[in-house]
Amino acid sequence: MPQRLDLCPIDGVGDDLLLMLAHRLSDATGLSVAAARSRPMPVPIDPIRRQYDAAALLERLAARRDDPSACVLGVTVDDVYASGMNFVFGLADPEHQVAVVSLARLASTDRALAQLRLVKEALHQTGLALGLPYCPRACVMRFADSLLALDARPATFCEECRLRLGARTGLRAV
C-alpha cells in the first residue's frame, strides 16, 4: 500500500508549480508527496506527431523509480498521446502505480484555471494509478476527454472514491 507519491518533473516544470501541486495532492489524498529533481524527457519524440508516447513514458518512469512501494506521477510541459488517440491530458498504469500528466493541453490565459486543471488531472491520474476506476458521479475520477468536461469535473473525490482510496493507501483521503 503506497503512502507516498513521488512527483517527477520532466523538462521545464517550474518549482512553484510543483510545490502548489504537491500541497494540493497531499491535502486531497492524505499521501506524503515528495518532488524529485527535474529530469530530461526519457523517451524520444514521435517525429511525425511531434508528441511523446505516454505509454513509453510510463514504462521509463516505472523503471527509474527509486522506491517500488511509492506511487510516481510524472509532470511534463510537453504534449503526449496514447495509442489510438490524438492526445491525452494524462495516462496511468495501475499495475506499476505510475502516472503522467501533461500541461500542454491544460493551458489557459487564466493562470488559476490552468493550475486547477493540472490539479484535477493530477488527482485523476494518481487515483487511476492507485487502482481507482472511473466514476460516473460528480467526482475527480469522472472521465474527461475535453477541456469542457475537465473544467466541469470537481477537484475532489466523491465519498465512495474517497473510501476506496483510503482502503488502497491505508490513509484517510480528505
PDB file of C-alpha atoms in Angstrom:
ATOM      1  CA  MET A   1       0.000   0.000   0.000  1.00  0.00           C
ATOM      2  CA  PRO A   2       1.669   3.230  -1.094  1.00  0.00           C
ATOM      3  CA  GLN A   3       1.721   6.009   1.433  1.00  0.00           C
ATOM      4  CA  ARG A   4       3.925   8.265  -0.652  1.00  0.00           C
ATOM      5  CA  LEU A   5       3.571   9.948  -4.008  1.00  0.00           C
ATOM      6  CA  ASP A   6       6.752  10.966  -5.810  1.00  0.00           C
ATOM      7  CA  LEU A   7       6.337  13.878  -8.209  1.00  0.00           C
ATOM      8  CA  CYS A   8       8.763  13.575 -11.084  1.00  0.00           C
ATOM      9  CA  PRO A   9       9.080  16.837 -13.056  1.00  0.00           C
ATOM     10  CA  ILE A  10      10.141  16.343 -16.653  1.00  0.00           C
ATOM     11  CA  ASP A  11      11.763  19.064 -18.761  1.00  0.00           C
ATOM     12  CA  GLY A  12      10.833  22.546 -17.709  1.00  0.00           C
ATOM     13  CA  VAL A  13       8.201  22.200 -14.995  1.00  0.00           C
ATOM     14  CA  GLY A  14       8.699  25.073 -12.548  1.00  0.00           C
ATOM     15  CA  ASP A  15       9.363  24.606  -8.849  1.00  0.00           C
ATOM     16  CA  ASP A  16       6.477  26.909  -7.860  1.00  0.00           C
ATOM     17  CA  LEU A  17       4.030  24.786  -9.851  1.00  0.00           C
ATOM     18  CA  LEU A  18       5.400  21.578  -8.290  1.00  0.00           C
ATOM     19  CA  LEU A  19       5.130  22.994  -4.788  1.00  0.00           C
ATOM     20  CA  MET A  20       1.499  24.009  -5.349  1.00  0.00           C
ATOM     21  CA  LEU A  21       0.733  20.593  -6.857  1.00  0.00           C
ATOM     22  CA  ALA A  22       2.459  18.733  -4.003  1.00  0.00           C
ATOM     23  CA  HIS A  23       0.362  20.589  -1.409  1.00  0.00           C
ATOM     24  CA  ARG A  24      -2.898  20.048  -3.266  1.00  0.00           C
ATOM     25  CA  LEU A  25      -2.222  16.331  -3.880  1.00  0.00           C
ATOM     26  CA  SER A  26      -1.193  15.724  -0.286  1.00  0.00           C
ATOM     27  CA  ASP A  27      -4.269  17.537   1.044  1.00  0.00           C
ATOM     28  CA  ALA A  28      -6.628  15.608  -1.241  1.00  0.00           C
ATOM     29  CA  THR A  29      -5.135  12.123  -0.919  1.00  0.00           C
ATOM     30  CA  GLY A  30      -3.526  12.014   2.512  1.00  0.00           C
ATOM     31  CA  LEU A  31      -0.330  10.769   0.870  1.00  0.00           C
ATOM     32  CA  SER A  32       3.071  12.192   1.661  1.00  0.00           C
ATOM     33  CA  VAL A  33       4.174  13.951  -1.542  1.00  0.00           C
ATOM     34  CA  ALA A  34       7.819  14.485  -2.444  1.00  0.00           C
ATOM     35  CA  ALA A  35       9.115  16.268  -5.536  1.00  0.00           C
ATOM     36  CA  ALA A  36      12.197  14.880  -7.249  1.00  0.00           C
ATOM     37  CA  ARG A  37      14.622  16.910  -9.340  1.00  0.00           C
ATOM     38  CA  SER A  38      13.705  17.630 -12.933  1.00  0.00           C
ATOM     39  CA  ARG A  39      14.734  15.020 -15.480  1.00  0.00           C
ATOM     40  CA  PRO A  40      15.032  15.171 -19.251  1.00  0.00           C
ATOM     41  CA  MET A  41      12.248  13.529 -21.255  1.00  0.00           C
ATOM     42  CA  PRO A  42      13.216   9.849 -21.122  1.00  0.00           C
ATOM     43  CA  VAL A  43      11.625   8.859 -24.443  1.00  0.00           C
ATOM     44  CA  PRO A  44      12.161  10.081 -27.992  1.00  0.00           C
ATOM     45  CA  ILE A  45       9.586  12.354 -29.578  1.00  0.00           C
ATOM     46  CA  ASP A  46       7.470  10.942 -32.402  1.00  0.00           C
ATOM     47  CA  PRO A  47       8.862  12.910 -35.366  1.00  0.00           C
ATOM     48  CA  ILE A  48       5.583  12.923 -37.291  1.00  0.00           C
ATOM     49  CA  ARG A  49       3.207  13.715 -34.429  1.00  0.00           C
ATOM     50  CA  ARG A  50       5.685  15.913 -32.545  1.00  0.00           C
ATOM     51  CA  GLN A  51       4.343  14.402 -29.337  1.00  0.00           C
ATOM     52  CA  TYR A  52       5.624  11.922 -26.784  1.00  0.00           C
ATOM     53  CA  ASP A  53       4.149   8.445 -26.348  1.00  0.00           C
ATOM     54  CA  ALA A  54       2.628   8.487 -22.846  1.00  0.00           C
ATOM     55  CA  ALA A  55       2.770   4.673 -22.506  1.00  0.00           C
ATOM     56  CA  ALA A  56       6.514   4.648 -23.253  1.00  0.00           C
ATOM     57  CA  LEU A  57       6.955   7.436 -20.741  1.00  0.00           C
ATOM     58  CA  LEU A  58       5.131   5.390 -18.086  1.00  0.00           C
ATOM     59  CA  GLU A  59       7.438   2.430 -18.745  1.00  0.00           C
ATOM     60  CA  ARG A  60      10.502   4.625 -18.225  1.00  0.00           C
ATOM     61  CA  LEU A  61       9.096   6.210 -15.083  1.00  0.00           C
ATOM     62  CA  ALA A  62       8.353   2.759 -13.637  1.00  0.00           C
ATOM     63  CA  ALA A  63      11.870   1.527 -14.471  1.00  0.00           C
ATOM     64  CA  ARG A  64      13.560   4.598 -12.955  1.00  0.00           C
ATOM     65  CA  ARG A  65      11.612   4.939  -9.756  1.00  0.00           C
ATOM     66  CA  ASP A  66      13.623   4.865  -6.552  1.00  0.00           C
ATOM     67  CA  ASP A  67      11.103   3.221  -4.231  1.00  0.00           C
ATOM     68  CA  PRO A  68       8.900   0.482  -5.730  1.00  0.00           C
ATOM     69  CA  SER A  69       6.367   0.959  -2.938  1.00  0.00           C
ATOM     70  CA  ALA A  70       5.767   4.636  -3.813  1.00  0.00           C
ATOM     71  CA  CYS A  71       3.353   5.841  -6.475  1.00  0.00           C
ATOM     72  CA  VAL A  72       5.037   8.040  -9.125  1.00  0.00           C
ATOM     73  CA  LEU A  73       3.461  10.941 -11.010  1.00  0.00           C
ATOM     74  CA  GLY A  74       5.438  12.416 -13.890  1.00  0.00           C
ATOM     75  CA  VAL A  75       4.608  16.012 -14.804  1.00  0.00           C
ATOM     76  CA  THR A  76       5.598  17.408 -18.188  1.00  0.00           C
ATOM     77  CA  VAL A  77       5.026  20.559 -20.208  1.00  0.00           C
ATOM     78  CA  ASP A  78       5.277  18.532 -23.425  1.00  0.00           C
ATOM     79  CA  ASP A  79       2.334  17.170 -25.413  1.00  0.00           C
ATOM     80  CA  VAL A  80       1.619  13.432 -25.042  1.00  0.00           C
ATOM     81  CA  TYR A  81      -0.560  10.889 -26.805  1.00  0.00           C
ATOM     82  CA  ALA A  82      -1.736   7.330 -26.280  1.00  0.00           C
ATOM     83  CA  SER A  83      -2.301   4.677 -28.915  1.00  0.00           C
ATOM     84  CA  GLY A  84      -5.440   5.406 -30.913  1.00  0.00           C
ATOM     85  CA  MET A  85      -5.821   8.936 -29.530  1.00  0.00           C
ATOM     86  CA  ASN A  86      -4.779  12.339 -30.846  1.00  0.00           C
ATOM     87  CA  PHE A  87      -3.686  13.435 -27.368  1.00  0.00           C
ATOM     88  CA  VAL A  88      -4.223  12.721 -23.701  1.00  0.00           C
ATOM     89  CA  PHE A  89      -4.185  15.004 -20.672  1.00  0.00           C
ATOM     90  CA  GLY A  90      -2.517  12.165 -18.792  1.00  0.00           C
ATOM     91  CA  LEU A  91      -2.184   8.402 -18.545  1.00  0.00           C
ATOM     92  CA  ALA A  92      -1.824   5.914 -15.684  1.00  0.00           C
ATOM     93  CA  ASP A  93      -0.564   2.379 -15.179  1.00  0.00           C
ATOM     94  CA  PRO A  94      -2.166   0.885 -12.038  1.00  0.00           C
ATOM     95  CA  GLU A  95      -0.098  -2.305 -12.264  1.00  0.00           C
ATOM     96  CA  HIS A  96       3.115  -0.332 -11.701  1.00  0.00           C
ATOM     97  CA  GLN A  97       1.476   2.575  -9.832  1.00  0.00           C
ATOM     98  CA  VAL A  98       2.820   5.243 -12.176  1.00  0.00           C
ATOM     99  CA  ALA A  99       1.084   8.074 -13.999  1.00  0.00           C
ATOM    100  CA  VAL A 100       1.921  11.098 -16.097  1.00  0.00           C
ATOM    101  CA  VAL A 101       0.153  14.406 -16.709  1.00  0.00           C
ATOM    102  CA  SER A 102       0.888  16.911 -19.444  1.00  0.00           C
ATOM    103  CA  LEU A 103       0.446  20.651 -19.122  1.00  0.00           C
ATOM    104  CA  ALA A 104       0.417  21.104 -22.912  1.00  0.00           C
ATOM    105  CA  ARG A 105      -3.375  20.915 -23.351  1.00  0.00           C
ATOM    106  CA  LEU A 106      -4.299  22.384 -19.952  1.00  0.00           C
ATOM    107  CA  ALA A 107      -3.033  25.898 -20.709  1.00  0.00           C
ATOM    108  CA  SER A 108      -5.155  28.992 -20.251  1.00  0.00           C
ATOM    109  CA  THR A 109      -4.540  32.736 -20.139  1.00  0.00           C
ATOM    110  CA  ASP A 110      -6.101  32.469 -16.669  1.00  0.00           C
ATOM    111  CA  ARG A 111      -3.248  31.075 -14.529  1.00  0.00           C
ATOM    112  CA  ALA A 112      -5.605  29.953 -11.738  1.00  0.00           C
ATOM    113  CA  LEU A 113      -7.691  27.971 -14.239  1.00  0.00           C
ATOM    114  CA  ALA A 114      -4.594  26.302 -15.712  1.00  0.00           C
ATOM    115  CA  GLN A 115      -3.441  25.319 -12.214  1.00  0.00           C
ATOM    116  CA  LEU A 116      -6.889  23.990 -11.305  1.00  0.00           C
ATOM    117  CA  ARG A 117      -6.907  21.890 -14.472  1.00  0.00           C
ATOM    118  CA  LEU A 118      -3.491  20.489 -13.544  1.00  0.00           C
ATOM    119  CA  VAL A 119      -4.663  19.635 -10.018  1.00  0.00           C
ATOM    120  CA  LYS A 120      -7.780  17.896 -11.334  1.00  0.00           C
ATOM    121  CA  GLU A 121      -5.847  15.856 -13.889  1.00  0.00           C
ATOM    122  CA  ALA A 122      -3.067  15.010 -11.425  1.00  0.00           C
ATOM    123  CA  LEU A 123      -5.621  13.800  -8.851  1.00  0.00           C
ATOM    124  CA  HIS A 124      -7.440  11.811 -11.533  1.00  0.00           C
ATOM    125  CA  GLN A 125      -4.295  10.110 -12.852  1.00  0.00           C
ATOM    126  CA  THR A 126      -2.997   9.444  -9.328  1.00  0.00           C
ATOM    127  CA  GLY A 127      -6.333   7.825  -8.481  1.00  0.00           C
ATOM    128  CA  LEU A 128      -6.104   5.630 -11.584  1.00  0.00           C
ATOM    129  CA  ALA A 129      -2.500   4.694 -10.751  1.00  0.00           C
ATOM    130  CA  LEU A 130      -3.681   3.646  -7.288  1.00  0.00           C
ATOM    131  CA  GLY A 131      -6.371   1.434  -8.789  1.00  0.00           C
ATOM    132  CA  LEU A 132      -9.475   3.620  -8.623  1.00  0.00           C
ATOM    133  CA  PRO A 133     -11.903   3.143 -11.519  1.00  0.00           C
ATOM    134  CA  TYR A 134     -13.622   5.877 -13.498  1.00  0.00           C
ATOM    135  CA  CYS A 135     -16.575   7.257 -11.566  1.00  0.00           C
ATOM    136  CA  PRO A 136     -19.956   8.319 -13.000  1.00  0.00           C
ATOM    137  CA  ARG A 137     -20.674  10.748 -10.144  1.00  0.00           C
ATOM    138  CA  ALA A 138     -19.564  14.352  -9.593  1.00  0.00           C
ATOM    139  CA  CYS A 139     -16.023  13.275  -8.811  1.00  0.00           C
ATOM    140  CA  VAL A 140     -12.452  13.939  -9.912  1.00  0.00           C
ATOM    141  CA  MET A 141     -12.437  10.309 -11.139  1.00  0.00           C
ATOM    142  CA  ARG A 142     -15.057  11.097 -13.800  1.00  0.00           C
ATOM    143  CA  PHE A 143     -13.725  10.579 -17.340  1.00  0.00           C
ATOM    144  CA  ALA A 144     -12.897  13.778 -19.265  1.00  0.00           C
ATOM    145  CA  ASP A 145     -11.769  13.837 -22.890  1.00  0.00           C
ATOM    146  CA  SER A 146     -12.138  17.579 -23.465  1.00  0.00           C
ATOM    147  CA  LEU A 147     -11.365  20.787 -21.601  1.00  0.00           C
ATOM    148  CA  LEU A 148     -15.094  21.386 -21.237  1.00  0.00           C
ATOM    149  CA  ALA A 149     -15.515  18.024 -19.463  1.00  0.00           C
ATOM    150  CA  LEU A 150     -12.348  18.581 -17.417  1.00  0.00           C
ATOM    151  CA  ASP A 151     -13.496  22.038 -16.316  1.00  0.00           C
ATOM    152  CA  ALA A 152     -16.890  20.598 -15.280  1.00  0.00           C
ATOM    153  CA  ARG A 153     -15.252  17.872 -13.167  1.00  0.00           C
ATOM    154  CA  PRO A 154     -14.765  18.779  -9.477  1.00  0.00           C
ATOM    155  CA  ALA A 155     -11.297  18.806  -7.898  1.00  0.00           C
ATOM    156  CA  THR A 156     -12.388  16.378  -5.177  1.00  0.00           C
ATOM    157  CA  PHE A 157     -13.155  12.702  -4.775  1.00  0.00           C
ATOM    158  CA  CYS A 158     -16.749  11.662  -4.158  1.00  0.00           C
ATOM    159  CA  GLU A 159     -17.392   9.843  -0.884  1.00  0.00           C
ATOM    160  CA  GLU A 160     -17.208   6.374  -2.471  1.00  0.00           C
ATOM    161  CA  CYS A 161     -13.920   7.079  -4.254  1.00  0.00           C
ATOM    162  CA  ARG A 162     -12.517   8.682  -1.097  1.00  0.00           C
ATOM    163  CA  LEU A 163     -13.272   5.455   0.809  1.00  0.00           C
ATOM    164  CA  ARG A 164     -11.754   3.320  -1.962  1.00  0.00           C
ATOM    165  CA  LEU A 165      -8.629   5.457  -1.997  1.00  0.00           C
ATOM    166  CA  GLY A 166      -8.314   5.144   1.773  1.00  0.00           C
ATOM    167  CA  ALA A 167      -8.643   1.363   1.520  1.00  0.00           C
ATOM    168  CA  ARG A 168      -5.880   1.240  -1.131  1.00  0.00           C
ATOM    169  CA  THR A 169      -3.437   3.504   0.728  1.00  0.00           C
ATOM    170  CA  GLY A 170      -4.319   2.775   4.327  1.00  0.00           C
ATOM    171  CA  LEU A 171      -4.796   6.534   4.724  1.00  0.00           C
ATOM    172  CA  ARG A 172      -7.847   8.702   5.066  1.00  0.00           C
ATOM    173  CA  ALA A 173      -8.269  10.838   1.971  1.00  0.00           C
ATOM    174  CA  VAL A 174      -9.979  14.183   2.548  1.00  0.00           C
TER     175      VAL A 174
END
